[in-house]
CSV table of N, CA and C in Angstrom, one decimal:
chain,number,residue,atom,x,y,z
A,3,UNK,N,-3.6,26.3,-37.3
A,3,UNK,CA,-2.2,25.9,-37.2
A,3,UNK,C,-1.5,26.7,-36.0
A,4,UNK,N,-1.9,28.0,-35.9
A,4,UNK,CA,-1.3,28.8,-34.9
A,4,UNK,C,-1.7,28.3,-33.5
A,5,UNK,N,-2.9,27.8,-33.3
A,5,UNK,CA,-3.4,27.2,-32.0
A,5,UNK,C,-2.6,26.0,-31.7
A,6,UNK,N,-2.4,25.1,-32.6
A,6,UNK,CA,-1.7,23.8,-32.4
A,6,UNK,C,-0.2,24.1,-32.0
A,7,UNK,N,0.4,25.1,-32.5
A,7,UNK,CA,1.7,25.5,-32.1
A,7,UNK,C,1.8,25.9,-30.6
A,8,UNK,N,0.8,26.7,-30.2
A,8,UNK,CA,0.7,27.1,-28.8
A,8,UNK,C,0.5,25.9,-27.9
A,9,UNK,N,-0.3,25.0,-28.3
A,9,UNK,CA,-0.6,23.8,-27.5
A,9,UNK,C,0.7,22.9,-27.4
A,10,UNK,N,1.4,22.8,-28.5
A,10,UNK,CA,2.7,22.0,-28.5
A,10,UNK,C,3.7,22.7,-27.6
A,11,UNK,N,3.8,24.0,-27.6
A,11,UNK,CA,4.8,24.7,-26.8
A,11,UNK,C,4.4,24.6,-25.3
A,12,UNK,N,3.1,24.6,-25.0
A,12,UNK,CA,2.6,24.4,-23.6
A,12,UNK,C,3.0,23.1,-23.1
A,13,UNK,N,2.8,22.0,-23.9
A,13,UNK,CA,3.1,20.7,-23.5
A,13,UNK,C,4.6,20.5,-23.3
A,14,UNK,N,5.4,21.0,-24.2
A,14,UNK,CA,6.8,21.0,-24.0
A,14,UNK,C,7.3,21.7,-22.8
A,15,UNK,N,6.7,22.9,-22.5
A,15,UNK,CA,7.0,23.7,-21.4
A,15,UNK,C,6.7,23.0,-20.1
A,16,UNK,N,5.6,22.3,-20.0
A,16,UNK,CA,5.3,21.6,-18.8
A,16,UNK,C,6.2,20.4,-18.6
A,17,UNK,N,6.5,19.7,-19.7
A,17,UNK,CA,7.5,18.6,-19.6
A,17,UNK,C,8.8,19.0,-19.1
A,18,UNK,N,9.4,20.1,-19.7
A,18,UNK,CA,10.7,20.6,-19.3
A,18,UNK,C,10.6,21.1,-17.8
A,19,UNK,N,9.6,21.8,-17.4
A,19,UNK,CA,9.4,22.2,-16.1
A,19,UNK,C,9.4,21.0,-15.1
A,20,UNK,N,8.6,20.0,-15.5
A,20,UNK,CA,8.6,18.8,-14.6
A,20,UNK,C,9.9,18.1,-14.5
A,21,UNK,N,10.6,18.0,-15.6
A,21,UNK,CA,12.0,17.4,-15.5
A,21,UNK,C,12.9,18.2,-14.6
A,22,UNK,N,12.9,19.6,-14.8
A,22,UNK,CA,13.7,20.4,-13.9
A,22,UNK,C,13.4,20.3,-12.5
A,23,UNK,N,12.1,20.2,-12.1
A,23,UNK,CA,11.7,20.0,-10.7
A,23,UNK,C,12.2,18.7,-10.2
A,24,UNK,N,12.0,17.7,-11.0
A,24,UNK,CA,12.4,16.3,-10.7
A,24,UNK,C,13.9,16.3,-10.4
A,25,UNK,N,14.7,16.9,-11.3
A,25,UNK,CA,16.2,16.9,-11.1
A,25,UNK,C,16.6,17.7,-9.9
A,26,UNK,N,16.0,18.9,-9.7
A,26,UNK,CA,16.3,19.7,-8.6
A,26,UNK,C,16.1,19.1,-7.2
A,27,UNK,N,15.1,18.2,-7.1
A,27,UNK,CA,14.9,17.5,-5.9
A,27,UNK,C,15.6,16.2,-5.7
A,28,UNK,N,16.4,15.8,-6.7
A,28,UNK,CA,17.2,14.6,-6.6
A,28,UNK,C,16.6,13.4,-7.2
A,29,UNK,N,15.6,13.6,-8.1
A,29,UNK,CA,15.0,12.5,-8.8
A,29,UNK,C,14.2,11.6,-7.8
A,30,UNK,N,14.1,10.3,-8.2
A,30,UNK,CA,13.3,9.4,-7.4
A,30,UNK,C,13.9,9.1,-6.0
A,31,UNK,N,15.3,9.3,-5.9
A,31,UNK,CA,15.9,9.1,-4.6
A,31,UNK,C,15.3,10.0,-3.5
A,32,UNK,N,14.8,11.1,-3.9
A,32,UNK,CA,14.3,12.1,-2.9
A,32,UNK,C,12.8,12.4,-3.0
A,33,UNK,N,12.2,11.7,-4.0
A,33,UNK,CA,10.7,12.0,-4.2
A,33,UNK,C,9.9,11.4,-3.0
A,34,UNK,N,9.0,12.3,-2.6
A,34,UNK,CA,8.1,11.9,-1.5
A,34,UNK,C,6.7,12.0,-2.1
A,35,UNK,N,5.9,11.0,-2.0
A,35,UNK,CA,4.5,11.1,-2.5
A,35,UNK,C,3.6,11.1,-1.3
A,36,UNK,N,2.7,12.1,-1.3
A,36,UNK,CA,1.8,12.2,-0.2
A,36,UNK,C,0.6,11.3,-0.6
A,37,UNK,N,0.1,10.5,0.4
A,37,UNK,CA,-1.0,9.6,0.1
A,37,UNK,C,-2.0,9.8,1.2
A,38,UNK,N,-3.2,9.4,1.0
A,38,UNK,CA,-4.2,9.5,2.1
A,38,UNK,C,-4.0,8.4,3.1
A,39,UNK,N,-4.3,8.8,4.4
A,39,UNK,CA,-4.0,7.9,5.5
A,39,UNK,C,-5.1,6.8,5.4
A,40,UNK,N,-4.8,5.6,5.9
A,40,UNK,CA,-5.8,4.5,6.0
A,40,UNK,C,-7.0,5.0,6.9
A,41,UNK,N,-8.1,4.4,6.7
A,41,UNK,CA,-9.3,4.8,7.4
A,41,UNK,C,-9.2,4.5,8.9
A,42,UNK,N,-8.5,3.5,9.3
A,42,UNK,CA,-8.4,3.1,10.7
A,42,UNK,C,-7.0,3.1,11.2
A,43,UNK,N,-6.8,3.5,12.5
A,43,UNK,CA,-5.5,3.4,13.1
A,43,UNK,C,-5.4,2.0,13.7
A,44,UNK,N,-4.6,1.1,13.1
A,44,UNK,CA,-4.6,-0.3,13.5
A,44,UNK,C,-3.3,-0.8,14.0
A,45,UNK,N,-2.3,0.1,14.2
A,45,UNK,CA,-0.9,-0.3,14.5
A,45,UNK,C,-0.6,0.1,15.9
A,46,UNK,N,-0.9,-0.8,16.9
A,46,UNK,CA,-0.5,-0.4,18.3
A,46,UNK,C,0.8,-1.0,18.6
A,47,UNK,N,1.6,-0.3,19.4
A,47,UNK,CA,2.9,-0.7,19.9
A,47,UNK,C,3.3,0.1,21.1
A,48,UNK,N,4.3,-0.4,21.8
A,48,UNK,CA,4.9,0.3,22.9
A,48,UNK,C,6.3,0.6,22.5
A,49,UNK,N,6.7,1.9,22.4
A,49,UNK,CA,8.1,2.3,22.0
A,49,UNK,C,8.9,2.8,23.1
A,50,UNK,N,10.2,2.6,22.9
A,50,UNK,CA,11.2,3.2,23.8
A,50,UNK,C,12.3,3.9,22.9
A,51,UNK,N,13.3,4.4,23.6
A,51,UNK,CA,14.4,5.0,22.9
A,51,UNK,C,15.4,3.9,22.5
A,52,UNK,N,15.9,3.9,21.3
A,52,UNK,CA,16.7,2.8,20.8
A,52,UNK,C,18.1,2.8,21.6
A,53,UNK,N,18.5,1.6,21.9
A,53,UNK,CA,19.8,1.4,22.6
A,53,UNK,C,20.7,0.5,21.7
A,54,UNK,N,21.6,-0.1,22.3
A,54,UNK,CA,22.5,-1.0,21.6
A,54,UNK,C,21.9,-2.4,21.4
A,55,UNK,N,20.9,-2.7,22.1
A,55,UNK,CA,20.3,-4.1,22.0
A,55,UNK,C,19.4,-4.2,20.7
A,56,UNK,N,18.7,-5.3,20.6
A,56,UNK,CA,17.8,-5.6,19.5
A,56,UNK,C,16.8,-4.5,19.3
A,57,UNK,N,16.6,-4.1,18.1
A,57,UNK,CA,15.7,-3.0,17.8
A,57,UNK,C,14.4,-3.5,17.2
A,58,UNK,N,13.4,-3.5,18.1
A,58,UNK,CA,12.1,-3.9,17.6
A,58,UNK,C,11.1,-2.7,17.5
A,59,UNK,N,10.8,-2.1,18.6
A,59,UNK,CA,9.9,-0.9,18.6
A,59,UNK,C,10.6,0.2,19.4
A,60,UNK,N,11.4,1.0,18.7
A,60,UNK,CA,12.1,2.1,19.4
A,60,UNK,C,12.4,3.2,18.4
A,61,UNK,N,12.7,4.4,19.0
A,61,UNK,CA,12.9,5.6,18.3
A,61,UNK,C,14.4,5.9,18.2
A,62,UNK,N,14.8,6.2,17.0
A,62,UNK,CA,16.3,6.5,16.7
A,62,UNK,C,16.4,8.0,16.9
A,63,UNK,N,15.6,8.8,16.2
A,63,UNK,CA,15.6,10.3,16.2
A,63,UNK,C,14.2,10.8,15.8
A,64,UNK,N,14.1,12.0,15.5
A,64,UNK,CA,12.8,12.6,15.3
A,64,UNK,C,12.1,12.1,14.0
A,65,UNK,N,12.8,11.6,13.1
A,65,UNK,CA,12.2,11.1,11.9
A,65,UNK,C,12.5,9.6,11.5
A,66,UNK,N,13.1,8.9,12.4
A,66,UNK,CA,13.4,7.5,12.2
A,66,UNK,C,13.1,6.7,13.4
A,67,UNK,N,12.4,5.5,13.2
A,67,UNK,CA,12.1,4.6,14.3
A,67,UNK,C,12.1,3.2,13.8
A,68,UNK,N,12.2,2.2,14.7
A,68,UNK,CA,12.1,0.8,14.4
A,68,UNK,C,10.7,0.4,14.8
A,69,UNK,N,10.0,-0.4,13.9
A,69,UNK,CA,8.7,-0.9,14.2
A,69,UNK,C,8.6,-2.3,13.7
A,70,UNK,N,8.4,-3.3,14.7
A,70,UNK,CA,8.4,-4.7,14.4
A,70,UNK,C,9.6,-5.2,13.6
A,71,UNK,N,10.8,-4.6,14.0
A,71,UNK,CA,12.0,-5.0,13.5
A,71,UNK,C,12.4,-4.4,12.2
A,72,UNK,N,11.6,-3.4,11.6
A,72,UNK,CA,11.9,-2.7,10.4
A,72,UNK,C,12.2,-1.3,10.7
A,73,UNK,N,13.2,-0.8,10.0
A,73,UNK,CA,13.6,0.6,10.2
A,73,UNK,C,12.7,1.5,9.3
A,74,UNK,N,12.0,2.5,9.9
A,74,UNK,CA,11.1,3.3,9.3
A,74,UNK,C,11.6,4.8,9.2
A,75,UNK,N,11.5,5.4,8.1
A,75,UNK,CA,11.8,6.8,7.9
A,75,UNK,C,10.5,7.6,7.7
A,76,UNK,N,10.2,8.5,8.5
A,76,UNK,CA,9.0,9.3,8.2
A,76,UNK,C,9.2,10.2,7.0
A,77,UNK,N,8.5,9.9,6.0
A,77,UNK,CA,8.8,10.4,4.6
A,77,UNK,C,8.5,11.9,4.4
A,78,UNK,N,7.6,12.5,5.2
A,78,UNK,CA,7.2,13.9,4.8
A,78,UNK,C,8.0,14.9,5.6
A,79,UNK,N,9.0,14.6,6.4
A,79,UNK,CA,9.7,15.6,7.2
A,79,UNK,C,11.2,15.4,7.3
A,80,UNK,N,11.9,16.4,7.8
A,80,UNK,CA,13.3,16.3,8.1
A,80,UNK,C,13.4,16.9,9.5
A,81,UNK,N,14.1,16.2,10.4
A,81,UNK,CA,14.3,16.7,11.7
A,81,UNK,C,15.8,16.8,12.0
A,82,UNK,N,16.2,17.6,13.0
A,82,UNK,CA,17.6,17.8,13.3
A,82,UNK,C,18.4,16.5,13.5
A,83,UNK,N,19.6,16.4,13.0
A,83,UNK,CA,20.4,15.2,13.2
A,83,UNK,C,20.9,15.1,14.6
A,84,UNK,N,21.0,13.8,15.1
A,84,UNK,CA,21.6,13.5,16.4
A,84,UNK,C,22.9,12.7,16.3
A,85,UNK,N,23.2,12.2,15.2
A,85,UNK,CA,24.4,11.4,15.1
A,85,UNK,C,25.3,11.8,13.9
A,86,UNK,N,26.1,12.7,14.1
A,86,UNK,CA,26.2,13.6,15.3
A,86,UNK,C,25.5,15.0,14.9
A,87,UNK,N,25.1,15.7,16.0
A,87,UNK,CA,24.6,17.0,15.7
A,87,UNK,C,25.8,18.0,15.4
A,88,UNK,N,25.5,19.0,14.6
A,88,UNK,CA,26.6,19.9,14.1
A,88,UNK,C,26.7,21.1,15.1
A,89,UNK,N,25.8,21.3,16.0
A,89,UNK,CA,25.9,22.4,16.9
A,89,UNK,C,24.9,22.1,18.1
A,90,UNK,N,25.0,22.9,19.1
A,90,UNK,CA,24.2,22.7,20.3
A,90,UNK,C,22.7,22.9,20.0
A,91,UNK,N,22.4,23.9,19.2
A,91,UNK,CA,21.0,24.1,18.8
A,91,UNK,C,20.4,22.9,18.1
A,92,UNK,N,21.1,22.3,17.2
A,92,UNK,CA,20.7,21.1,16.5
A,92,UNK,C,20.4,19.9,17.5
A,93,UNK,N,21.4,19.8,18.4
A,93,UNK,CA,21.2,18.7,19.4
A,93,UNK,C,20.0,18.9,20.3
A,94,UNK,N,19.8,20.1,20.8
A,94,UNK,CA,18.7,20.3,21.6
A,94,UNK,C,17.3,20.1,20.9
A,95,UNK,N,17.2,20.7,19.7
A,95,UNK,CA,16.0,20.5,18.9
A,95,UNK,C,15.8,19.1,18.5
A,96,UNK,N,16.9,18.4,18.1
A,96,UNK,CA,16.8,17.0,17.8
A,96,UNK,C,16.4,16.1,18.9
A,97,UNK,N,16.8,16.3,20.1
A,97,UNK,CA,16.4,15.6,21.3
A,97,UNK,C,14.9,15.8,21.5
A,98,UNK,N,14.5,17.1,21.4
A,98,UNK,CA,13.1,17.4,21.5
A,98,UNK,C,12.2,16.7,20.5
A,99,UNK,N,12.6,16.7,19.3
A,99,UNK,CA,11.9,16.0,18.2
A,99,UNK,C,11.8,14.5,18.5
A,100,UNK,N,12.9,13.9,19.0
A,100,UNK,CA,12.9,12.5,19.3
A,100,UNK,C,11.9,12.2,20.4
A,101,UNK,N,11.9,13.0,21.4
A,101,UNK,CA,11.0,12.8,22.6
A,101,UNK,C,9.6,13.0,22.1
A,102,UNK,N,9.3,13.9,21.2
A,102,UNK,CA,7.9,14.2,20.8
A,102,UNK,C,7.4,13.0,19.9
A,103,UNK,N,8.3,12.5,19.0
A,103,UNK,CA,7.8,11.4,18.1
A,103,UNK,C,7.6,10.1,19.0
A,104,UNK,N,8.4,10.0,20.0
A,104,UNK,CA,8.2,8.8,21.0
A,104,UNK,C,6.8,9.0,21.7
A,105,UNK,N,6.5,10.2,22.1
A,105,UNK,CA,5.2,10.4,22.8
A,105,UNK,C,4.1,10.2,21.8
A,106,UNK,N,4.2,10.6,20.6
A,106,UNK,CA,3.1,10.4,19.6
A,106,UNK,C,2.9,8.9,19.3
A,107,UNK,N,4.0,8.2,19.1
A,107,UNK,CA,3.9,6.8,18.8
A,107,UNK,C,3.3,6.0,20.0
A,108,UNK,N,3.6,6.4,21.2
A,108,UNK,CA,3.1,5.7,22.4
A,108,UNK,C,1.7,6.2,22.8
A,109,UNK,N,1.1,7.1,22.1
A,109,UNK,CA,-0.2,7.7,22.5
A,109,UNK,C,-1.4,6.8,22.0
A,110,UNK,N,-1.1,5.7,21.3
A,110,UNK,CA,-2.2,4.8,20.9
A,110,UNK,C,-1.9,4.3,19.5
A,111,UNK,N,-2.9,3.5,19.0
A,111,UNK,CA,-2.7,2.9,17.6
A,111,UNK,C,-2.6,4.0,16.6
A,112,UNK,N,-1.8,3.8,15.6
A,112,UNK,CA,-1.5,4.7,14.5
A,112,UNK,C,-1.6,4.0,13.2
A,113,UNK,N,-1.5,4.8,12.1
A,113,UNK,CA,-1.6,4.3,10.7
A,113,UNK,C,-0.3,4.7,10.0
A,114,UNK,N,0.1,3.9,9.1
A,114,UNK,CA,1.2,4.2,8.3
A,114,UNK,C,0.9,3.9,6.8
A,115,UNK,N,1.2,4.9,5.9
A,115,UNK,CA,1.0,4.7,4.5
A,115,UNK,C,2.2,5.0,3.7
A,116,UNK,N,2.4,4.4,2.6
A,116,UNK,CA,3.5,4.7,1.7
A,116,UNK,C,3.1,5.4,0.5
A,117,UNK,N,4.1,6.0,-0.2
A,117,UNK,CA,3.9,6.7,-1.4
A,117,UNK,C,4.3,5.9,-2.6
A,118,UNK,N,5.0,6.6,-3.6
A,118,UNK,CA,5.4,6.0,-4.8
A,118,UNK,C,6.5,4.9,-4.5
A,119,UNK,N,7.4,5.3,-3.6
A,119,UNK,CA,8.5,4.3,-3.2
A,119,UNK,C,8.2,3.9,-1.8
A,120,UNK,N,8.6,2.7,-1.4
A,120,UNK,CA,8.4,2.3,-0.1
A,120,UNK,C,9.8,2.2,0.7
A,121,UNK,N,10.9,2.5,0.0
A,121,UNK,CA,12.2,2.4,0.6
A,121,UNK,C,13.1,3.5,0.1
A,122,UNK,N,14.0,4.1,1.0
A,122,UNK,CA,14.9,5.1,0.6
A,122,UNK,C,16.3,4.4,0.2
A,123,UNK,N,17.2,5.2,-0.1
A,123,UNK,CA,18.5,4.7,-0.6
A,123,UNK,C,19.3,4.0,0.5
A,124,UNK,N,18.9,4.2,1.8
A,124,UNK,CA,19.6,3.6,2.9
A,124,UNK,C,18.9,2.3,3.3
A,125,UNK,N,17.8,1.9,2.6
A,125,UNK,CA,17.1,0.7,2.9
A,125,UNK,C,16.0,0.9,4.0
A,126,UNK,N,15.8,2.1,4.4
A,126,UNK,CA,14.7,2.4,5.4
A,126,UNK,C,13.4,2.4,4.7
A,127,UNK,N,12.4,1.8,5.3
A,127,UNK,CA,11.0,1.9,4.8
A,127,UNK,C,10.5,3.3,4.9
A,128,UNK,N,9.9,3.9,3.9
A,128,UNK,CA,9.4,5.2,3.9
A,128,UNK,C,7.9,5.2,4.2
A,129,UNK,N,7.5,6.0,5.1
A,129,UNK,CA,6.0,6.0,5.4
A,129,UNK,C,5.6,7.3,6.0
A,130,UNK,N,4.3,7.7,5.8
A,130,UNK,CA,3.7,8.8,6.4
A,130,UNK,C,2.9,8.2,7.6
A,131,UNK,N,3.2,8.7,8.8
A,131,UNK,CA,2.6,8.1,10.0
A,131,UNK,C,1.5,9.1,10.5
A,132,UNK,N,0.4,8.5,10.9
A,132,UNK,CA,-0.7,9.4,11.3
A,132,UNK,C,-1.6,8.7,12.4
A,133,UNK,N,-2.4,9.6,13.0
A,133,UNK,CA,-3.4,9.1,13.9
A,133,UNK,C,-4.7,9.9,13.7
A,134,UNK,N,-5.8,9.3,13.5
A,134,UNK,CA,-7.1,10.0,13.2
A,134,UNK,C,-6.9,11.0,12.0
A,135,UNK,N,-6.1,10.6,11.0
A,135,UNK,CA,-5.9,11.4,9.8
A,135,UNK,C,-4.9,12.5,10.0
A,136,UNK,N,-4.3,12.7,11.2
A,136,UNK,CA,-3.4,13.8,11.4
A,136,UNK,C,-1.9,13.2,11.3
A,137,UNK,N,-1.2,13.8,10.4
A,137,UNK,CA,0.2,13.3,10.1
A,137,UNK,C,1.1,13.7,11.3
A,138,UNK,N,1.9,12.7,11.8
A,138,UNK,CA,2.8,13.0,12.9
A,138,UNK,C,3.9,14.0,12.4
A,139,UNK,N,4.2,13.9,11.1
A,139,UNK,CA,5.2,14.9,10.5
A,139,UNK,C,4.6,16.3,10.6
A,140,UNK,N,3.4,16.5,10.2
A,140,UNK,CA,2.8,17.8,10.3
A,140,UNK,C,2.7,18.3,11.7
A,141,UNK,N,2.5,17.5,12.6
A,141,UNK,CA,2.5,17.9,14.1
A,141,UNK,C,3.9,18.4,14.4
A,142,UNK,N,4.9,17.7,14.1
A,142,UNK,CA,6.3,18.1,14.4
A,142,UNK,C,6.6,19.4,13.7
A,143,UNK,N,6.2,19.6,12.4
A,143,UNK,CA,6.4,20.8,11.7
A,143,UNK,C,5.7,22.0,12.4
A,144,UNK,N,4.5,21.8,12.8
A,144,UNK,CA,3.7,22.8,13.4
A,144,UNK,C,4.3,23.2,14.8
A,145,UNK,N,5.0,22.3,15.4
A,145,UNK,CA,5.6,22.6,16.7
A,145,UNK,C,7.1,23.1,16.6
A,146,UNK,N,7.5,23.3,15.3
A,146,UNK,CA,8.9,23.8,15.1
A,146,UNK,C,10.0,22.8,15.3
A,147,UNK,N,9.6,21.5,15.4
A,147,UNK,CA,10.6,20.4,15.6
A,147,UNK,C,11.0,19.7,14.3
A,148,UNK,N,10.4,20.1,13.2
A,148,UNK,CA,10.8,19.4,11.9
A,148,UNK,C,10.5,20.4,10.8
A,149,UNK,N,11.0,20.1,9.6
A,149,UNK,CA,10.7,20.8,8.4
A,149,UNK,C,10.0,19.9,7.4
A,150,UNK,N,9.2,20.4,6.6
A,150,UNK,CA,8.6,19.6,5.5
A,150,UNK,C,9.8,19.2,4.6
A,151,UNK,N,9.9,17.9,4.2
A,151,UNK,CA,11.0,17.4,3.4
A,151,UNK,C,10.8,17.9,2.0
A,152,UNK,N,11.8,18.7,1.5
A,152,UNK,CA,11.7,19.2,0.1
A,152,UNK,C,12.8,18.7,-0.7
A,153,UNK,N,13.5,17.7,-0.2
A,153,UNK,CA,14.6,17.1,-1.0
A,153,UNK,C,16.0,17.7,-0.8
A,154,UNK,N,16.0,18.8,0.0
A,154,UNK,CA,17.3,19.4,0.3
A,154,UNK,C,17.6,19.5,1.8
A,155,UNK,N,18.8,19.1,2.1
A,155,UNK,CA,19.3,19.2,3.5
A,155,UNK,C,19.7,20.7,3.8
A,156,UNK,N,19.1,21.2,4.9
A,156,UNK,CA,19.5,22.5,5.3
A,156,UNK,C,19.9,22.5,6.7
A,157,UNK,N,20.8,23.4,7.1
A,157,UNK,CA,21.4,23.4,8.4
A,157,UNK,C,20.4,23.8,9.5
A,158,UNK,N,20.4,23.1,10.6
A,158,UNK,CA,19.6,23.5,11.8
A,158,UNK,C,20.4,24.5,12.7
A,159,UNK,N,21.6,24.7,12.3
A,159,UNK,CA,22.5,25.6,13.2
A,159,UNK,C,22.3,27.1,12.8
A,160,UNK,N,21.8,27.4,11.7
A,160,UNK,CA,21.6,28.7,11.2
A,160,UNK,C,20.3,29.4,11.6
A,161,UNK,N,19.4,28.5,12.1
A,161,UNK,CA,18.0,29.1,12.4
A,161,UNK,C,17.8,29.2,13.9
């Protein structure tokens, strides 16, 4: 009887902990699921910087781009905002992130995979983008141009 009480407390503890983590990150609206990348990079395209015209294959900022007419949000990162940036440091780093994701997208065929949700609250498709199994998001994080998305917005002006 003593053992079953400990098991029950352990199960309840994990359940409460999971619920608290879920709530802290904003629930499903902010949940990002990491998935394995497809075996082959099969999505070739030529990208430019988005302008006012029709958006087919273009980059909006460091974590958002249009691909075949659909707006894509890179699900595993957060990059500095460009519309509008809150300080000069955010603008400079945001422009660098945008240029880098443009270069990565134009470097050849890539893969895109989705997690538990395939769309965010703004209607953007959520995807992890990679080439040869290497996440573009992780590349930007490694270069200091992005942060891993943890569900919380943090200022780029304080760092």
